[in-house]
Structures are given as C-alpha cells and as structure tokens.
Short mmCIF file of C-alpha atoms in Angstrom, two decimals:
data_model
loop_
_atom_site.label_atom_id
_atom_site.label_comp_id
_atom_site.label_asym_id
_atom_site.label_seq_id
_atom_site.Cartn_x
_atom_site.Cartn_y
_atom_site.Cartn_z
CA MET A 1 -1.94 129.86 54.13
CA THR A 2 -2.75 130.62 50.48
CA ASP A 3 -0.01 130.22 47.90
CA VAL A 4 0.24 133.54 46.05
CA LEU A 5 1.88 131.81 43.06
CA PHE A 6 -1.14 129.61 42.39
CA ASN A 7 -2.28 129.77 38.74
CA PRO A 8 -6.02 129.02 38.39
CA SER A 9 -5.79 128.40 34.65
CA ARG A 10 -3.47 125.47 35.30
CA LEU A 11 -6.00 123.93 37.66
CA THR A 12 -8.62 124.14 34.92
CA LEU A 13 -6.27 122.53 32.44
CA ALA A 14 -5.31 119.70 34.81
CA ARG A 15 -8.95 119.01 35.63
CA LYS A 16 -9.96 118.84 31.98
CA ARG A 17 -6.88 116.78 31.14
CA ARG A 18 -8.18 114.16 33.57
CA GLY A 19 -11.66 114.32 32.07
CA LEU A 20 -13.27 115.62 35.25
CA THR A 21 -16.12 118.04 35.76
CA MET A 22 -15.98 120.57 38.61
CA LEU A 23 -18.62 118.53 40.42
CA LYS A 24 -16.63 115.29 40.10
CA LEU A 25 -13.36 116.91 41.21
CA ALA A 26 -15.11 118.51 44.17
CA SER A 27 -16.47 115.10 45.17
CA LEU A 28 -13.02 113.51 44.94
CA ILE A 29 -11.40 116.06 47.25
CA GLY A 30 -14.36 116.47 49.60
CA VAL A 31 -15.48 120.04 48.93
CA GLU A 32 -18.49 121.70 47.33
CA SER A 33 -18.36 122.33 43.58
CA ARG A 34 -18.55 126.09 44.08
CA SER A 35 -15.12 125.89 45.75
CA ILE A 36 -13.59 124.45 42.58
CA SER A 37 -15.34 127.14 40.54
CA ALA A 38 -13.96 129.82 42.85
CA TYR A 39 -10.42 128.39 42.55
CA GLU A 40 -10.62 128.37 38.75
CA LYS A 41 -12.08 131.88 38.60
CA ASP A 42 -9.39 133.09 41.02
CA GLU A 43 -12.03 134.36 43.45
CA PHE A 44 -9.94 132.79 46.19
CA ARG A 45 -7.05 130.38 46.24
CA PRO A 46 -6.63 126.96 47.80
CA GLU A 47 -4.59 126.70 50.95
CA ASN A 48 -1.41 124.68 50.70
CA ASP A 49 -2.96 121.53 52.17
CA ARG A 50 -5.89 121.77 49.76
CA LEU A 51 -3.53 122.40 46.86
CA ALA A 52 -1.56 119.28 47.82
CA THR A 53 -4.80 117.28 47.75
CA LEU A 54 -5.71 118.70 44.34
CA ALA A 55 -2.27 117.78 43.02
CA LYS A 56 -2.58 114.22 44.34
CA VAL A 57 -6.06 113.66 42.92
CA LEU A 58 -5.19 115.19 39.53
CA ARG A 59 -1.84 113.36 39.39
CA PHE A 60 0.16 116.49 38.67
CA PRO A 61 3.04 117.73 40.86
CA LYS A 62 2.20 120.71 43.04
CA SER A 63 4.75 122.77 41.10
CA PHE A 64 2.58 122.44 37.96
CA PHE A 65 -0.06 124.70 39.53
CA LEU A 66 2.46 127.42 40.35
CA GLY A 67 3.74 128.16 36.84
CA ASP A 68 2.96 130.83 34.29
CA ASP A 69 -0.02 130.65 31.95
CA LEU A 70 0.30 127.87 29.38
CA ASP A 71 -0.31 128.22 25.67
CA GLU A 72 -3.59 126.31 25.47
CA PRO A 73 -5.16 125.28 22.14
CA THR A 74 -8.83 126.17 21.84
CA PRO A 75 -11.56 124.24 20.00
CA ASP A 76 -11.90 126.93 17.34
CA VAL A 77 -8.29 126.59 16.10
CA ALA A 78 -7.88 122.81 16.32
CA SER A 79 -9.14 120.47 13.61
CA PHE A 80 -10.65 117.29 15.04
CA ARG A 81 -11.54 114.25 12.99
CA ALA A 82 -14.81 112.56 13.98
CA LEU A 83 -15.82 115.65 15.97
CA SER A 84 -19.42 114.44 16.12
CA LYS A 85 -18.41 111.20 17.86
CA MET A 86 -16.39 112.64 20.72
CA THR A 87 -17.73 114.15 23.89
CA ALA A 88 -16.80 117.61 25.13
CA GLY A 89 -14.79 115.89 27.86
CA GLN A 90 -12.78 113.86 25.34
CA ARG A 91 -12.14 116.99 23.31
CA ASP A 92 -10.92 118.86 26.40
CA MET A 93 -8.64 115.95 27.35
CA ALA A 94 -7.12 116.07 23.88
CA LEU A 95 -6.66 119.85 24.00
CA GLY A 96 -5.03 119.49 27.41
CA ALA A 97 -2.56 117.06 25.91
CA GLY A 98 -1.95 119.63 23.18
CA ALA A 99 -1.09 122.32 25.74
CA ILE A 100 1.47 120.05 27.40
CA ALA A 101 2.89 119.11 23.99
CA LEU A 102 3.39 122.78 23.13
CA MET A 103 5.30 123.18 26.39
CA LEU A 104 7.40 120.07 25.66
CA ASN A 105 8.11 121.31 22.14
CA HIS A 106 9.36 124.62 23.55
CA TRP A 107 11.65 122.68 25.91
CA ILE A 108 13.02 120.64 22.99
CA GLU A 109 13.49 123.64 20.69
CA ALA A 110 15.51 125.39 23.40
CA ARG A 111 18.02 122.53 23.20
CA PHE A 112 17.82 121.29 19.60
CA GLU A 113 17.60 122.80 16.16
CA LEU A 114 14.53 121.39 14.44
CA PRO A 115 13.41 121.84 10.80
CA CYS A 116 11.48 125.00 9.98
CA ALA A 117 8.02 124.69 8.51
CA GLU A 118 7.85 124.29 4.72
CA LEU A 119 4.07 124.12 4.35
CA LEU A 120 2.40 126.33 1.78
CA ASP A 121 -1.03 127.90 1.85
CA LEU A 122 -2.85 125.86 -0.81
CA SER A 123 -6.34 127.16 -0.07
CA ARG A 124 -6.51 128.81 -3.48
CA GLU A 125 -5.93 125.59 -5.41
CA ALA A 126 -8.81 124.53 -7.64
CA SER A 127 -9.61 121.50 -5.47
CA PRO A 128 -8.16 119.42 -2.62
CA GLU A 129 -7.04 116.90 -5.23
CA ALA A 130 -5.13 119.62 -7.09
CA ALA A 131 -3.61 120.80 -3.82
CA ALA A 132 -2.35 117.27 -3.09
CA GLN A 133 -0.82 117.02 -6.56
CA THR A 134 0.82 120.43 -6.17
CA LEU A 135 2.33 119.54 -2.81
CA ARG A 136 3.65 116.22 -4.11
CA TYR A 137 5.31 118.07 -6.99
CA LEU A 138 6.80 120.79 -4.80
CA TRP A 139 8.12 118.25 -2.32
CA GLY A 140 9.66 116.14 -5.09
CA ILE A 141 7.60 113.03 -4.39
CA GLY A 142 6.12 112.73 -7.85
CA GLU A 143 3.92 109.65 -8.16
CA LEU A 144 5.86 107.47 -5.72
CA PRO A 145 4.40 105.90 -2.58
CA ILE A 146 5.29 107.72 0.62
CA LYS A 147 7.31 105.28 2.69
CA ASN A 148 6.88 107.10 6.00
CA VAL A 149 4.37 109.93 6.31
CA VAL A 150 5.54 110.94 9.80
CA HIS A 151 9.18 111.25 8.66
CA LEU A 152 8.09 113.32 5.68
CA LEU A 153 6.00 115.68 7.80
CA GLU A 154 8.78 116.11 10.34
CA SER A 155 11.30 116.89 7.62
CA LYS A 156 8.97 119.69 6.50
CA GLY A 157 8.80 121.19 9.99
CA VAL A 158 5.62 119.60 11.32
CA ARG A 159 5.80 118.61 15.00
CA VAL A 160 4.15 115.22 15.51
CA PHE A 161 3.02 113.98 18.92
CA SER A 162 0.93 111.10 20.19
CA LEU A 163 -2.64 111.53 21.34
CA SER A 164 -2.68 108.59 23.72
CA LEU A 165 -6.34 108.51 24.74
CA ASP A 166 -8.02 105.22 25.54
CA THR A 167 -10.84 105.79 23.09
CA THR A 168 -11.53 105.16 19.41
CA ASP A 169 -13.67 108.30 19.14
CA VAL A 170 -10.69 110.68 18.94
CA ASP A 171 -8.66 110.12 15.77
CA ALA A 172 -6.33 113.08 15.43
CA PHE A 173 -6.17 116.85 15.37
CA SER A 174 -3.87 119.57 14.11
CA LEU A 175 -3.20 123.25 14.62
CA TRP A 176 -0.83 126.08 13.83
CA ARG A 177 1.04 127.84 16.61
CA GLN A 178 2.65 130.99 15.21
CA ARG A 179 4.67 129.56 12.30
CA THR A 180 4.87 125.99 13.55
CA PRO A 181 2.35 123.29 12.56
CA PHE A 182 1.44 120.48 14.97
CA ILE A 183 -0.27 117.14 14.37
CA PHE A 184 -1.50 114.85 17.14
CA LEU A 185 -2.14 111.21 16.18
CA ASN A 186 -4.05 108.53 18.03
CA THR A 187 -1.28 105.93 17.97
CA ARG A 188 -3.61 103.21 19.21
CA LYS A 189 -5.15 102.96 15.73
CA SER A 190 -3.86 100.73 12.93
CA ALA A 191 -0.73 101.82 11.05
CA GLU A 192 -2.78 102.49 7.91
CA HIS A 193 -5.38 104.48 9.84
CA ALA A 194 -2.66 106.62 11.44
CA ARG A 195 -1.04 107.31 8.03
CA PHE A 196 -4.37 108.47 6.63
CA ASP A 197 -5.02 110.59 9.73
CA ALA A 198 -1.61 112.23 9.31
CA ALA A 199 -2.32 113.03 5.66
CA HIS A 200 -5.81 114.26 6.57
CA GLU A 201 -4.39 116.67 9.14
CA LEU A 202 -1.77 117.81 6.63
CA GLY A 203 -4.73 118.67 4.42
CA HIS A 204 -6.18 120.88 7.14
CA LEU A 205 -2.82 122.59 7.69
CA VAL A 206 -2.37 123.56 4.04
CA LEU A 207 -6.02 124.10 3.07
CA HIS A 208 -7.51 125.73 6.17
CA ARG A 209 -4.70 127.66 7.82
CA HIS A 210 -6.52 130.98 7.66
CA GLY A 211 -10.03 129.73 8.29
CA SER A 212 -11.97 127.53 10.65
CA PRO A 213 -10.73 123.94 10.19
CA GLN A 214 -13.99 122.44 11.43
CA GLY A 215 -17.25 121.50 9.80
CA ARG A 216 -18.43 118.77 7.47
CA GLU A 217 -17.16 120.51 4.32
CA ALA A 218 -13.67 121.04 5.79
CA GLU A 219 -13.51 117.38 6.84
CA LYS A 220 -14.57 116.27 3.37
CA GLU A 221 -11.87 118.44 1.78
CA ALA A 222 -9.20 117.06 4.12
CA ASP A 223 -10.30 113.50 3.35
CA THR A 224 -10.11 114.15 -0.38
CA PHE A 225 -6.67 115.70 0.03
CA ALA A 226 -5.41 112.75 2.09
CA SER A 227 -6.72 110.20 -0.40
CA ALA A 228 -5.09 111.99 -3.34
CA PHE A 229 -1.88 112.65 -1.44
CA LEU A 230 -1.42 108.99 -0.47
CA MET A 231 -2.75 107.48 -3.73
CA PRO A 232 -2.03 109.70 -6.76
CA ARG A 233 -4.62 109.22 -9.47
CA ALA A 234 -2.39 108.72 -12.51
CA THR A 235 -0.32 105.87 -11.12
CA LEU A 236 -3.20 104.20 -9.32
CA LEU A 237 -5.24 104.00 -12.55
CA THR A 238 -2.45 102.03 -14.21
CA GLN A 239 -2.42 99.47 -11.39
CA VAL A 240 -6.08 98.48 -11.16
CA PRO A 241 -6.27 94.67 -11.40
CA ARG A 242 -9.15 92.60 -12.75
CA LEU A 243 -11.38 92.49 -9.71
CA THR A 244 -13.48 89.53 -8.58
CA GLY A 245 -13.22 90.49 -4.91
CA LEU A 246 -10.91 92.11 -2.39
CA SER A 247 -8.00 89.67 -2.66
CA PRO A 248 -6.42 91.22 -5.79
CA LEU A 249 -6.30 94.56 -3.95
CA ILE A 250 -4.06 93.31 -1.13
CA PRO A 251 -0.78 94.01 -3.04
CA LEU A 252 -1.99 97.54 -3.86
CA LYS A 253 -2.95 98.16 -0.25
CA LYS A 254 0.55 97.16 0.84
CA PHE A 255 2.19 99.19 -1.95
CA TRP A 256 0.49 102.46 -0.98
CA GLY A 257 0.35 101.81 2.75
CA VAL A 258 -3.39 102.44 3.08
CA SER A 259 -6.37 100.54 4.42
CA LEU A 260 -8.44 98.38 2.11
CA ALA A 261 -11.45 100.60 2.79
CA ALA A 262 -9.51 103.73 1.78
CA LEU A 263 -8.21 102.03 -1.36
CA VAL A 264 -11.66 100.84 -2.43
CA TYR A 265 -13.11 104.31 -1.86
CA ARG A 266 -10.31 105.96 -3.82
CA LEU A 267 -10.77 103.57 -6.76
CA HIS A 268 -14.45 104.42 -6.78
CA LYS A 269 -13.81 108.19 -6.68
CA ILE A 270 -11.38 108.11 -9.62
CA GLY A 271 -13.83 106.11 -11.73
CA ALA A 272 -12.06 102.75 -11.62
CA LEU A 273 -15.07 101.06 -9.99
CA SER A 274 -18.68 101.24 -11.00
CA PRO A 275 -21.19 102.12 -8.26
CA TRP A 276 -22.38 98.49 -8.24
CA HIS A 277 -18.85 97.07 -7.99
CA TYR A 278 -17.98 99.56 -5.26
CA GLN A 279 -21.05 98.52 -3.29
CA MET A 280 -20.17 94.82 -3.62
CA LEU A 281 -16.59 95.37 -2.42
CA TYR A 282 -17.81 97.50 0.46
CA MET A 283 -20.21 94.75 1.54
CA GLU A 284 -17.32 92.27 1.41
CA LEU A 285 -15.22 94.61 3.57
CA SER A 286 -17.95 94.59 6.19
CA SER A 287 -18.64 90.85 6.03
CA ARG A 288 -14.95 90.04 6.54
CA GLY A 289 -14.64 92.45 9.44
CA TYR A 290 -12.03 94.53 7.60
CA ARG A 291 -13.69 97.79 8.56
CA LYS A 292 -12.80 97.16 12.20
CA LYS A 293 -9.65 95.04 11.88
CA GLU A 294 -7.22 95.89 9.09
CA PRO A 295 -5.86 92.78 7.29
CA TYR A 296 -2.11 92.52 6.72
CA GLU A 297 -1.48 95.58 8.83
CA GLY A 298 1.73 97.44 7.97
CA GLN A 299 4.51 98.54 10.28
CA ARG A 300 3.61 101.41 12.55
CA GLU A 301 5.38 104.66 11.73
CA THR A 302 7.56 106.27 14.37
CA SER A 303 9.00 109.74 14.82
CA GLN A 304 12.54 110.36 13.60
CA VAL A 305 12.79 113.67 15.47
CA LEU A 306 11.70 112.27 18.84
CA GLN A 307 13.91 109.21 18.42
CA LYS A 308 16.95 111.40 17.79
CA VAL A 309 16.10 113.83 20.57
CA PHE A 310 15.77 111.06 23.13
CA ALA A 311 18.90 109.32 21.85
CA ALA A 312 20.86 112.54 22.41
CA LEU A 313 19.35 112.99 25.86
CA ARG A 314 20.16 109.39 26.73
CA HIS A 315 23.76 109.97 25.61
CA GLU A 316 23.96 112.94 27.97
CA GLY A 317 22.40 110.97 30.81
CA VAL A 318 19.22 113.03 30.94
CA THR A 319 16.30 110.96 32.23
CA LYS A 320 12.58 111.21 31.55
CA LYS A 321 12.12 111.95 35.24
CA GLU A 322 14.39 115.00 34.92
CA MET A 323 12.61 116.18 31.79
CA ALA A 324 9.26 115.86 33.52
CA CYS A 325 10.64 117.71 36.56
CA ASP A 326 11.81 120.59 34.33
CA LEU A 327 8.33 120.81 32.82
CA CYS A 328 6.54 120.31 36.16
CA ILE A 329 4.49 117.43 34.76
CA PRO A 330 4.20 113.76 35.72
CA VAL A 331 6.34 111.30 33.76
CA GLU A 332 3.15 109.65 32.47
CA GLU A 333 2.25 112.83 30.54
CA LEU A 334 5.64 112.80 28.83
CA GLU A 335 5.29 109.12 27.99
CA GLN A 336 1.83 109.59 26.52
CA LEU A 337 3.03 112.34 24.18
CA ILE A 338 5.61 109.99 22.64
CA PHE A 339 3.63 106.75 22.96
CA GLY A 340 3.98 104.69 19.80
CA LEU A 341 6.22 107.32 18.19
CA ALA A 342 9.51 106.89 20.03
CA ILE A 343 11.07 103.96 21.85
CA THR A 344 13.15 105.29 24.71
CA SER A 345 15.16 103.81 27.54
CA LEU A 346 15.16 106.93 29.67
CA ASP A 347 13.69 105.11 32.63
CA GLY A 348 14.30 108.06 34.96
CA ALA A 349 14.26 105.95 38.10
CA GLY A 350 17.02 104.91 40.42
CA GLU A 351 19.90 106.25 38.36
CA VAL A 352 22.48 108.98 38.83
CA SER A 353 22.68 110.88 35.57
CA ARG A 354 25.51 112.97 34.18
CA ARG A 355 23.15 115.91 34.37
CA SER A 356 22.85 115.51 38.14
CA ARG A 357 26.61 115.94 38.35
CA SER A 358 26.86 118.76 35.81
CA ARG A 359 23.85 120.95 35.06
CA ASN A 360 25.43 122.50 31.93
CA VAL A 361 24.61 119.89 29.32
CA THR A 362 25.29 120.55 25.64
CA LEU A 363 23.08 118.47 23.35
CA ARG A 364 23.91 117.88 19.72
CA ILE A 365 21.79 119.36 16.95
CA VAL A 366 19.25 117.12 15.28
CA HIS A 367 18.70 117.27 11.52
CA PRO A 368 16.05 114.69 10.53
CA GLN A 369 16.50 113.12 7.09
CA ASN A 370 13.75 113.33 4.50
CA ASP A 371 12.62 109.78 3.77
CA THR A 372 9.83 109.81 1.23
CA SER A 373 10.16 106.98 -1.24
CA GLN A 374 10.43 103.22 -1.36
#
C-alpha cells in the first residue's frame, strides 16, 4: 500500500544530507536507480515496507518523509567559503543541514523571543574596509577587540548553527531567510579560524544581501571585511612591534583573537610589513606548521542563545529526544546543529520528563546580552 502523505522532496533532502547519489541509495536498499528517481519525481510512491527501508538506511524516522515541504536553501543564495575545494555532495550535505536548521529555528522561535536582525545593507560603502569601520561604529565597538564574535552576532539577530561535517573542505556559509540572517560554522576548526569565518560570513550578509554572494570577487570582499572588522587599522598600526620573527606577534594574536596567518596578512595589507618581510614571516609560518595547527589556540566561542534555550528546556524537563520527535528528525541531526556551540544535558533517554506529564509547557523568554569588549 502506498502512503498518500509521502513527500518526495523530503526523500531528496534526506538522501543528499547523507551524501548519497541515487545510484548508491538504490544499491543500499536493493532496487534499481530509476526507482529512486521515480520516488523523488513523484512518478510513483514507495510502499510502506519500502519507505520503512528508506528511513532505516537514511537514518531518518519514517515520519520525516510524511511532512510538508521544507524551506530548503539553494546554492545560489548561500555563500560558501572555499567553494572550489568542496564537492557537490559536500555542498548538498551542508545545504541539507541548513534546511533542518531553518526548521529547528522555527521551532525555537515559536517558543522563545529572539533578537530581531540589526544588520544594515552596506553594499554602497566605498570599500569592504569602510563597511567594517561603519559597522563597528554603528554597533558601538569602536576600536576594541571583539571578545566573542558569536555572542555579538546573536545579539544583532543572526542565528548561528554548527555545520558539523567531518571535512576540512567546508568552512562556513550564510544566507538570509526573509528578514533573518543565518550563519553556519564548521565548529571542528580552530577557535581563531571559526571567528574569522563568522566575520567573513557577516561580510557577505551586509555586503551581498541583494546580489549573488558567490564568486572570487565576493569572497575577496568578505575576507577584507572580516580582516578589518576583527583588526581595525588605526589601533593595529599603533601596536606593531619590532619584528625579528613571529614570536613578537603572539601577544597581538591573542589580543585580537585571530590566527597568526590572518594577523601577518593584515599587517601586510595595511602597510606595516614590506613585501620582503611579509614573505619571510609567511615562510616561517609554513616551516613551523602554523598554517595547519594554530599555536596558542584561544577558547572556542559558544552560542549564548542556544545555551539559554536549552537551559530553559532542561528546566521544563524537555529532552532532546522530544525535540527531535517534534521535528521528525533523528537526535543526531539536532546534536550536529549545536555541536561545539552549546553544551547540553538533555540526554533524552530513559527519563520521564515534565512535558510527558503536561503537554502545555510555558518556556521563559530569552534575551541574549551583547558582549563585545574585553
């Protein structure tokens, strides 16, 4: 018997989320690839037993495939760093995570009051550097280091989620959904790398909101914005030490919360290093292995919004298992979206929650604090 509620678009999303081609999925469930194509094109629908097999192989509950259409990000609206390095499969896995994050965000916003977006369209600024200076001024940061980039973004209405993919080829991506900006960070990277990625994606959100965020020029503009946003020129020029190597730059790296490579590049771009000196320092970075392993790595930034949301849910006895059940997703998808951003104890297994006794749970409103300076 065919399930009339089956949604073919959700099968496509689940398949891509697992990084599978139609041919590979067909092989895993023992059918011909044209059957998978027919399911996804809604030419005919899988019988219940076949749908159960699909759900098991794709590690999604059967209920996931019976829901309404999801709001799925598309490659043309999402900005990806290192787009040339990733495969189409990796890109689709990341976009699938984005679709589930949008659904989770809707679930959270139905229960919590989150900050509204306060991001301006800075595409008309004279340069990305000028845009970064303008945003720092408007946000009242001045020339100070930004203590926690994630907290700052969340206080300005940006929704930040983890992009927990086991690959170094996918750094981060961002997108606008209606009036809400989203940033997805690869939280398996170093703390400094993640901070720069967050600032880079902020650059896309304020510089490229009304145009395609992809392409070499757009990436270069976002990099310039991030560098200027994290290391303002005026203050940095007053701090340049007498350089005989990388060691004198360690205190500056810690002060601004950036990688040594990013700091050296910024010093070169603002004229504090000659081309020869820049080349020497860059060679030292490579010889010491600092381009792959960041020395004196800082503390990883976490999400204030997600921490407070999960604290409130824990107080009400709501488990991760119940959240995942509401969303019709496996618990692992929920955990991956908050990986490295929120520490939770909602184990969701073997416990009787307050919610199971009373389904009318009132959760307190969350108002994240703006934490921008040392």
